[in-house]
Coordinates of N, CA and C in Angstrom, one line a residue:
M25 N 73.1 51.5 -32.9 CA 73.5 50.3 -32.6 C 72.4 49.3 -34.1
P26 N 73.5 48.3 -34.3 CA 73.0 47.7 -35.4 C 71.9 46.7 -35.1
E27 N 71.1 46.4 -35.9 CA 69.9 45.8 -35.8 C 70.4 44.2 -35.8
R28 N 69.9 43.5 -35.0 CA 70.1 42.1 -34.8 C 69.1 41.4 -35.7
R29 N 69.6 40.5 -36.9 CA 68.7 39.7 -37.2 C 68.5 38.6 -36.8
T30 N 67.5 37.8 -36.7 CA 67.0 36.4 -36.2 C 67.9 35.5 -37.0
S31 N 68.5 34.4 -37.0 CA 69.2 33.6 -37.9 C 68.1 32.5 -37.8
D32 N 68.4 31.6 -39.0 CA 67.8 30.5 -38.9 C 68.0 29.6 -37.9
D33 N 69.0 29.7 -37.5 CA 69.4 28.7 -36.1 C 68.7 29.3 -34.8
D34 N 68.4 30.5 -34.5 CA 68.0 30.8 -33.4 C 66.5 30.7 -33.9
V35 N 65.7 30.7 -34.6 CA 64.3 30.2 -35.2 C 64.1 28.7 -34.6
L36 N 65.3 27.9 -35.3 CA 65.2 26.3 -35.5 C 65.3 26.1 -33.8
M37 N 66.2 26.7 -32.8 CA 66.3 26.6 -31.7 C 65.0 26.9 -31.0
R38 N 64.3 28.0 -31.0 CA 63.3 28.1 -30.3 C 61.9 27.1 -30.5
W39 N 61.9 26.9 -31.8 CA 60.9 25.8 -32.3 C 61.2 24.4 -31.4
M40 N 62.3 24.1 -31.7 CA 62.8 22.7 -30.8 C 62.5 23.1 -29.3
R41 N 62.8 23.8 -28.6 CA 62.3 23.9 -27.2 C 60.8 23.8 -27.0
T42 N 60.2 24.7 -28.3 CA 58.4 24.6 -28.1 C 58.3 22.7 -28.1
E43 N 58.9 22.4 -29.2 CA 58.4 21.1 -29.4 C 59.1 19.9 -27.9
V44 N 59.8 20.1 -27.5 CA 60.2 19.4 -26.3 C 59.6 19.6 -25.3
T45 N 59.0 21.1 -25.1 CA 58.4 21.2 -24.1 C 56.9 20.8 -24.2
R46 N 56.3 20.6 -25.6 CA 55.1 19.8 -25.6 C 55.3 18.2 -25.4
I47 N 56.3 18.0 -26.0 CA 56.4 16.4 -25.5 C 56.6 15.8 -24.3
N48 N 57.5 16.7 -23.2 CA 57.7 16.8 -21.8 C 56.6 17.1 -21.1
E49 N 55.4 17.6 -21.3 CA 54.0 17.9 -21.0 C 53.4 16.4 -20.5
G50 N 53.9 15.5 -21.8 CA 53.1 14.0 -21.5 C 53.8 13.3 -20.7
I51 N 55.2 13.5 -20.1 CA 55.4 12.6 -19.2 C 55.0 12.3 -17.7
V52 N 54.8 11.1 -17.3 CA 54.0 10.9 -16.2 C 54.9 11.5 -15.3
T53 N 54.6 12.0 -14.2 CA 55.1 12.9 -13.0 C 55.7 11.8 -11.7
E54 N 54.0 11.4 -11.7 CA 54.2 10.2 -10.1 C 54.2 8.8 -11.1
R55 N 55.3 8.2 -11.1 CA 55.8 6.8 -11.4 C 55.0 5.9 -10.1
K56 N 54.2 5.0 -10.7 CA 53.6 4.0 -9.5 C 54.1 2.9 -9.8
I57 N 54.3 1.8 -8.7 CA 54.7 0.4 -8.6 C 53.6 -0.2 -9.5
L58 N 53.9 -1.4 -10.2 CA 52.5 -2.3 -11.0 C 51.9 -2.8 -10.1
S59 N 52.2 -3.4 -8.6 CA 51.1 -3.7 -7.9 C 50.3 -2.5 -7.6
Q60 N 50.6 -1.7 -7.3 CA 49.9 -0.4 -6.8 C 48.8 -0.2 -8.0
L61 N 49.5 -0.2 -9.3 CA 48.6 0.3 -10.5 C 47.5 -0.8 -10.7
L62 N 48.0 -2.3 -10.4 CA 46.8 -3.1 -10.4 C 45.8 -3.2 -9.5
S63 N 46.2 -2.7 -8.4 CA 45.1 -2.6 -7.4 C 44.1 -1.2 -7.3
E64 N 44.5 -0.6 -8.5 CA 43.7 0.6 -8.6 C 42.2 0.2 -9.6
E65 N 41.2 0.8 -9.1 CA 39.9 0.3 -10.2 C 40.2 0.9 -11.6
R66 N 40.9 2.2 -11.4 CA 41.1 3.3 -12.7 C 42.4 3.3 -12.9
P67 N 43.5 2.5 -13.2 CA 44.8 2.7 -12.9 C 45.0 4.2 -13.7
A68 N 45.8 5.0 -13.1 CA 46.1 6.1 -14.1 C 47.3 7.1 -12.9
S69 N 48.0 8.0 -14.1 CA 48.9 8.7 -13.0 C 48.8 10.1 -13.7
R70 N 49.5 11.0 -13.4 CA 49.3 12.6 -13.8 C 50.3 12.6 -14.8
T71 N 50.4 13.4 -15.8 CA 51.3 13.9 -16.2 C 51.9 15.5 -15.9
K72 N 53.0 15.7 -16.4 CA 53.8 17.2 -16.2 C 52.5 18.1 -16.8
G73 N 51.7 17.6 -17.9 CA 51.0 18.8 -18.1 C 49.4 18.9 -17.7
G74 N 49.6 18.1 -16.3 CA 48.1 18.0 -15.7 C 47.2 17.2 -16.2
E75 N 47.3 16.3 -17.2 CA 46.4 15.3 -18.0 C 46.5 14.3 -17.3
E76 N 45.4 13.4 -17.0 CA 45.6 11.9 -16.6 C 46.1 11.2 -17.7
Y77 N 46.8 10.2 -17.3 CA 47.5 9.0 -17.8 C 47.0 7.8 -17.6
L78 N 46.0 7.3 -18.4 CA 45.2 5.7 -18.3 C 46.2 4.9 -18.6
F79 N 46.4 3.6 -17.6 CA 46.7 2.4 -18.1 C 46.0 1.6 -18.5
D80 N 46.2 0.6 -19.4 CA 45.2 -0.3 -19.7 C 45.2 -1.5 -18.7
K81 N 44.4 -2.0 -18.1 CA 44.5 -2.8 -16.6 C 45.0 -4.3 -17.3
G82 N 44.3 -4.4 -18.5 CA 44.2 -6.1 -19.2 C 45.9 -6.0 -19.4
V83 N 46.4 -4.8 -20.2 CA 47.6 -4.8 -20.3 C 48.5 -5.3 -19.2
L84 N 48.5 -4.3 -18.0 CA 49.1 -4.6 -16.5 C 49.2 -6.0 -16.4
A85 N 47.8 -6.7 -16.3 CA 47.6 -8.0 -16.0 C 48.3 -8.7 -16.7
V86 N 48.5 -8.9 -17.9 CA 49.3 -9.7 -18.8 C 51.0 -9.5 -18.6
I87 N 51.4 -8.1 -18.3 CA 52.6 -7.7 -17.7 C 53.1 -8.6 -16.5
S88 N 51.8 -8.3 -15.6 CA 52.4 -9.0 -14.1 C 52.6 -10.6 -14.2
D89 N 51.8 -11.0 -15.1 CA 52.0 -12.7 -15.2 C 53.1 -13.2 -15.5
E90 N 53.8 -12.0 -16.7 CA 55.4 -12.6 -17.2 C 56.3 -12.3 -16.1
L91 N 56.1 -11.6 -15.2 CA 57.3 -11.3 -14.3 C 57.1 -12.1 -12.8
P92 N 58.6 -12.1 -12.2 CA 58.7 -12.6 -10.9 C 58.0 -11.6 -10.1
T93 N 57.5 -12.5 -8.8 CA 56.9 -11.4 -7.7 C 57.6 -10.3 -7.4
K94 N 58.6 -10.4 -6.9 CA 59.6 -9.5 -6.7 C 59.6 -8.3 -7.5
L95 N 59.5 -8.4 -9.0 CA 59.4 -7.3 -9.5 C 58.3 -6.3 -9.7
R96 N 56.9 -7.0 -9.6 CA 55.8 -6.7 -9.6 C 55.7 -5.6 -8.5
Y97 N 56.4 -5.9 -7.3 CA 56.7 -4.7 -6.6 C 57.8 -3.8 -6.5
K98 N 58.5 -3.9 -7.6 CA 60.0 -3.1 -7.7 C 59.6 -2.2 -9.1
L99 N 58.7 -2.6 -10.0 CA 58.9 -1.9 -11.2 C 58.0 -1.0 -11.4
K100 N 58.3 0.5 -11.7 CA 57.8 1.6 -11.7 C 57.1 2.2 -13.4
L101 N 56.2 2.5 -13.2 CA 55.7 2.6 -14.5 C 55.1 4.2 -14.9
S102 N 55.5 4.9 -15.8 CA 56.0 4.4 -17.0 C 57.3 4.3 -16.9
I103 N 58.3 3.7 -17.8 CA 59.4 3.5 -17.9 C 60.0 4.5 -18.6
L104 N 60.9 5.8 -18.1 CA 61.6 6.8 -18.7 C 63.0 6.6 -19.3
F105 N 63.2 6.8 -20.3 CA 64.4 6.7 -20.9 C 64.9 8.2 -21.1
F106 N 66.0 8.8 -20.7 CA 66.6 9.9 -20.8 C 67.5 10.4 -22.0
Y107 N 67.3 11.4 -23.2 CA 68.0 11.8 -23.8 C 69.5 12.1 -23.8
I108 N 70.6 12.2 -24.2 CA 71.9 12.5 -24.1 C 71.9 13.6 -25.3
P109 N 71.9 15.1 -25.1 CA 72.3 15.4 -26.4 C 73.5 15.5 -26.8
N110 N 74.4 15.3 -25.9 CA 76.3 15.2 -26.5 C 76.1 13.8 -27.1
A111 N 75.5 12.9 -27.3 CA 76.1 11.7 -27.7 C 74.8 11.2 -28.4
P112 N 75.1 11.6 -29.8 CA 74.0 11.3 -30.9 C 73.4 9.8 -31.0
D113 N 72.4 9.9 -31.3 CA 71.5 8.3 -31.3 C 71.7 7.6 -30.1
S114 N 71.8 8.5 -28.9 CA 72.0 7.5 -27.6 C 70.6 8.1 -26.6
C115 N 70.5 7.5 -25.8 CA 69.6 7.6 -24.2 C 70.0 6.6 -23.5
C116 N 69.7 6.9 -22.2 CA 70.1 6.1 -20.9 C 69.0 5.7 -20.1
L117 N 68.5 4.9 -19.8 CA 67.8 4.1 -18.7 C 68.5 4.1 -17.1
N118 N 68.1 4.6 -16.2 CA 68.5 4.6 -15.0 C 67.9 3.6 -14.1
D119 N 67.0 2.9 -14.2 CA 66.0 2.1 -13.6 C 66.6 0.5 -13.6
P120 N 67.1 0.0 -12.8 CA 67.4 -1.8 -12.7 C 66.3 -2.3 -13.0
Y121 N 65.4 -2.1 -12.2 CA 63.9 -3.2 -12.3 C 63.3 -2.9 -13.8
A122 N 63.3 -1.4 -14.6 CA 63.0 -1.5 -15.7 C 64.0 -2.4 -16.8
L123 N 65.1 -2.5 -16.8 CA 66.1 -3.0 -17.5 C 65.6 -4.8 -17.1
E124 N 65.5 -4.9 -16.2 CA 65.2 -6.8 -16.0 C 63.7 -6.5 -16.7
F125 N 63.0 -6.1 -16.3 CA 61.5 -6.0 -17.2 C 61.5 -6.2 -18.5
L126 N 62.5 -5.2 -19.2 CA 62.5 -5.4 -20.5 C 62.9 -6.4 -20.9
Q127 N 64.1 -6.8 -20.4 CA 65.0 -8.0 -20.8 C 64.0 -9.4 -20.7
I128 N 63.0 -9.3 -19.7 CA 62.1 -10.8 -19.6 C 61.3 -10.7 -20.7
M129 N 60.7 -9.4 -21.2 CA 59.8 -9.4 -22.5 C 60.3 -9.4 -23.4
G130 N 61.8 -9.5 -23.7 CA 62.6 -9.7 -24.9 C 62.5 -8.4 -25.7
D131 N 62.4 -7.3 -25.1 CA 62.6 -5.6 -25.5 C 64.0 -5.6 -25.6
M132 N 64.9 -6.1 -24.7 CA 66.1 -5.5 -24.7 C 67.3 -6.8 -24.5
S133 N 68.1 -6.9 -25.2 CA 69.2 -7.8 -25.0 C 69.7 -8.2 -23.2
R134 N 69.9 -9.4 -23.1 CA 69.8 -10.1 -21.7 C 71.8 -9.8 -21.4
I135 N 72.2 -9.6 -22.4 CA 73.6 -9.0 -22.3 C 73.8 -7.5 -21.6
R136 N 73.0 -6.9 -22.0 CA 72.8 -5.5 -21.3 C 72.9 -5.5 -19.8
R137 N 73.8 -4.6 -19.4 CA 74.0 -4.3 -17.7 C 74.2 -3.0 -17.6
M138 N 73.7 -2.6 -16.1 CA 73.6 -1.4 -15.8 C 75.5 -1.0 -15.4
Q139 N 75.9 0.0 -15.9 CA 76.9 0.6 -15.8 C 76.8 2.0 -14.8
K140 N 77.5 2.2 -13.6 CA 77.3 3.4 -13.1 C 76.1 3.8 -12.7
N141 N 75.3 3.0 -12.7 CA 73.7 3.1 -12.5 C 72.9 3.7 -13.5
K142 N 73.7 3.3 -14.8 CA 72.7 3.6 -16.0 C 73.3 2.6 -17.1
I143 N 72.1 2.6 -17.9 CA 72.3 1.7 -19.2 C 72.6 2.3 -20.4

């Protein structure tokens, strides 16, 4: 049986999988509503890697002051964008409250609209 050599592509793919795993370990697993985070003495969530992710209570208060009351009870943090591997330079957001928040804060154009439950 001929010996199979590891190609550069195989090595690159293994390395990329390792890096993506590391990145994903920092993703918050329990997204909490802004009003809940504000009510906590020490606002925090857990990451996929089991670490504690702390939110800055001062920043949460500033954000809250900019939002309509309804959104304070709907917006979940942290906001997650999903990478789309088959669409270069693309990612999507599937949370309409996050979109509204980003538009209010001026971080996303107000002409953006959800289509098929994502942007």
